[in-house]
Amino acid sequence: MNDPVELVPLFVVFNNTHYKKILELLDNNWMTCAELCDVIGRDYVRDGLLLLRKGNLVEEKWRMPEPGKKPEKEYRTNYSKVRANFQCDFSDLGDLLTIAFANGEDLRMKGDSVEAELSRGNSSIKDIARKFGVSPVFIKGIAKRIPHLDVKGQGLVVLDE
């Protein structure tokens, strides 16, 4: 881990029992989305896998199907240990911890505002941060928290499944 923003998906995963269970299951086996849904439930698998992929915590490959069936992606964890090498201001770290552990309406409203800016065509992290009067690290943290958004270079992107 070289960027403190990468902590957000990791903390979100460990703060949710369903996402943590997905990580634990994938630590031992290659599993498809359907297999995970059978164990965890359909409601949590999609967002859980998006967060794990965004945090670079899982790898994926195609499972060869039985004749006449479609191939499926299967997943497994990449790492079993964490190594962090970054430095940041306490205020940025505080923002990232707040974003990772908050579940309130305030966080939802900020996330909706960021998504609205992105839908208007403004993907620049610095421009969005300036508009809302927050730091670029805060905007990056929000993007790492929302399963279908991510940071690419100096901008935000919507993730494909």
C-alpha positions as a printed NumPy array, in Angstrom:
array([[  0.   ,   0.   ,   0.   ],
       [  1.581,   3.262,  -1.119],
       [ -1.378,   5.64 ,  -0.836],
       [ -3.408,   6.18 ,   2.352],
       [ -6.592,   6.318,   0.236],
       [ -6.147,   2.575,  -0.322],
       [ -7.058,   2.094,   3.363],
       [-10.697,   3.038,   2.729],
       [-11.842,  -0.113,   0.868],
       [ -9.835,  -2.267,   3.273],
       [-11.509,  -0.718,   6.333],
       [-14.955,  -0.872,   4.701],
       [-14.469,  -4.592,   4.017],
       [-13.37 ,  -5.338,   7.585],
       [-16.185,  -3.23 ,   9.041],
       [-18.881,  -5.278,   7.256],
       [-19.396,  -8.896,   8.307],
       [-20.632,  -9.956,   4.847],
       [-17.72 ,  -8.401,   2.952],
       [-15.267,  -9.815,   5.495],
       [-16.795, -13.282,   5.009],
       [-16.293, -12.941,   1.22 ],
       [-12.62 , -12.118,   1.82 ],
       [-12.254, -15.1  ,   4.156],
       [-13.899, -17.477,   1.671],
       [-11.673, -16.251,  -1.154],
       [ -8.576, -16.65 ,   1.002],
       [ -8.928, -20.419,   0.76 ],
       [-10.528, -21.08 ,  -2.619],
       [-11.253, -19.847,  -6.116],
       [-14.977, -19.076,  -6.169],
       [-17.401, -17.67 ,  -8.732],
       [-19.941, -14.953,  -8.05 ],
       [-22.72 , -17.556,  -8.05 ],
       [-20.891, -19.708,  -5.494],
       [-20.378, -16.69 ,  -3.256],
       [-24.065, -15.779,  -3.595],
       [-25.011, -19.266,  -2.407],
       [-23.016, -18.748,   0.807],
       [-23.299, -15.007,   1.487],
       [-26.463, -13.932,  -0.297],
       [-26.896, -11.975,  -3.515],
       [-27.302,  -8.597,  -1.761],
       [-23.662,  -8.303,  -0.695],
       [-21.564, -10.129,  -3.286],
       [-21.555,  -7.548,  -6.105],
       [-20.545,  -4.578,  -3.942],
       [-18.201,  -6.732,  -1.883],
       [-16.326,  -7.919,  -4.971],
       [-16.169,  -4.373,  -6.367],
       [-14.628,  -3.114,  -3.117],
       [-12.179,  -6.006,  -2.977],
       [-11.144,  -5.447,  -6.597],
       [-10.816,  -1.714,  -6.017],
       [ -8.559,  -2.381,  -3.03 ],
       [ -6.465,  -4.788,  -5.147],
       [ -7.327,  -7.527,  -2.678],
       [ -8.549, -10.143,  -5.183],
       [ -7.42 , -11.571,  -8.463],
       [ -9.715, -13.053, -11.088],
       [ -9.535, -15.575, -13.877],
       [-11.945, -17.384, -16.168],
       [-13.148, -20.822, -15.06 ],
       [-13.384, -23.309, -17.891],
       [-16.982, -24.502, -18.061],
       [-18.484, -27.852, -18.765],
       [-19.182, -28.361, -22.478],
       [-22.067, -26.203, -23.676],
       [-21.93 , -23.75 , -20.754],
       [-20.503, -20.221, -20.527],
       [-17.217, -19.485, -18.767],
       [-17.486, -17.628, -15.457],
       [-15.06 , -15.38 , -13.63 ],
       [-13.734, -16.743, -10.397],
       [-11.947, -14.89 ,  -7.636],
       [ -9.298, -15.472,  -4.976],
       [ -7.444, -13.169,  -2.595],
       [ -4.123, -11.728,  -3.693],
       [ -2.543, -11.124,  -0.328],
       [ -2.678, -12.418,   3.215],
       [ -0.584,  -9.614,   4.755],
       [ -0.626,  -5.828,   4.61 ],
       [  2.434,  -3.681,   4.09 ],
       [  1.949,   0.08 ,   4.206],
       [  4.471,   2.641,   3.   ],
       [  2.948,   6.121,   2.987],
       [  2.909,   9.401,   4.812],
       [ -0.031,  11.78 ,   5.17 ],
       [ -1.336,  14.654,   7.27 ],
       [ -3.403,  13.8  ,  10.327],
       [ -6.31 ,  15.768,   8.871],
       [ -6.27 ,  13.607,   5.706],
       [ -6.008,  10.428,   7.78 ],
       [ -8.921,  11.628,   9.922],
       [-11.005,  12.272,   6.796],
       [-10.208,   8.811,   5.436],
       [-11.115,   7.104,   8.715],
       [-14.374,   9.075,   8.897],
       [-15.242,   8.089,   5.333],
       [-14.372,   4.433,   5.914],
       [-16.414,   4.017,   9.091],
       [-19.31 ,   6.461,   8.622],
       [-22.732,   5.097,   7.734],
       [-24.804,   8.238,   8.074],
       [-26.923,  10.341,   5.78 ],
       [-24.191,  13.002,   5.602],
       [-21.801,  10.597,   3.873],
       [-24.547,   9.472,   1.488],
       [-25.282,  13.075,   0.541],
       [-21.597,  13.789,  -0.13 ],
       [-21.344,  10.642,  -2.241],
       [-24.443,  11.633,  -4.2  ],
       [-22.972,  15.098,  -4.788],
       [-19.732,  13.621,  -6.13 ],
       [-21.679,  11.268,  -8.4  ],
       [-23.784,  14.186,  -9.667],
       [-20.636,  16.107, -10.603],
       [-19.296,  13.061, -12.401],
       [-22.546,  12.658, -14.336],
       [-22.265,  16.318, -15.419],
       [-18.912,  15.484, -16.985],
       [-16.673,  16.851, -14.25 ],
       [-14.307,  14.013, -13.371],
       [-11.391,  16.132, -12.087],
       [-10.645,  15.365,  -8.446],
       [ -9.187,  18.828,  -7.859],
       [-12.171,  20.605,  -9.446],
       [-14.682,  18.581,  -7.434],
       [-12.713,  19.129,  -4.219],
       [-12.556,  22.873,  -4.865],
       [-16.307,  23.017,  -5.587],
       [-17.204,  21.326,  -2.277],
       [-14.462,  22.966,  -0.193],
       [-12.736,  19.725,   0.778],
       [ -9.328,  18.206,   0.092],
       [ -8.605,  16.043,  -2.955],
       [ -7.838,  13.184,  -0.53 ],
       [-11.407,  13.48 ,   0.778],
       [-12.82 ,  13.135,  -2.76 ],
       [-10.546,  10.156,  -3.448],
       [-11.726,   8.572,  -0.192],
       [-15.381,   9.013,  -1.175],
       [-14.645,   7.404,  -4.558],
       [-12.944,   4.458,  -2.845],
       [-15.943,   4.063,  -0.513],
       [-18.583,   3.991,  -3.266],
       [-18.358,   0.518,  -4.858],
       [-18.947,   1.593,  -8.473],
       [-16.545,   4.601,  -8.468],
       [-12.758,   4.664,  -8.495],
       [ -9.769,   6.93 ,  -8.912],
       [ -7.795,   6.841, -12.159],
       [ -4.928,   9.317, -12.359],
       [ -6.282,  12.777, -11.486],
       [ -9.902,  11.875, -12.163],
       [-12.83 ,   9.731, -11.102],
       [-14.322,   6.932, -13.191],
       [-17.381,   4.701, -13.054],
       [-16.369,   1.046, -12.845],
       [-17.679,  -1.665, -15.128],
       [-18.704,  -4.883, -13.442]])
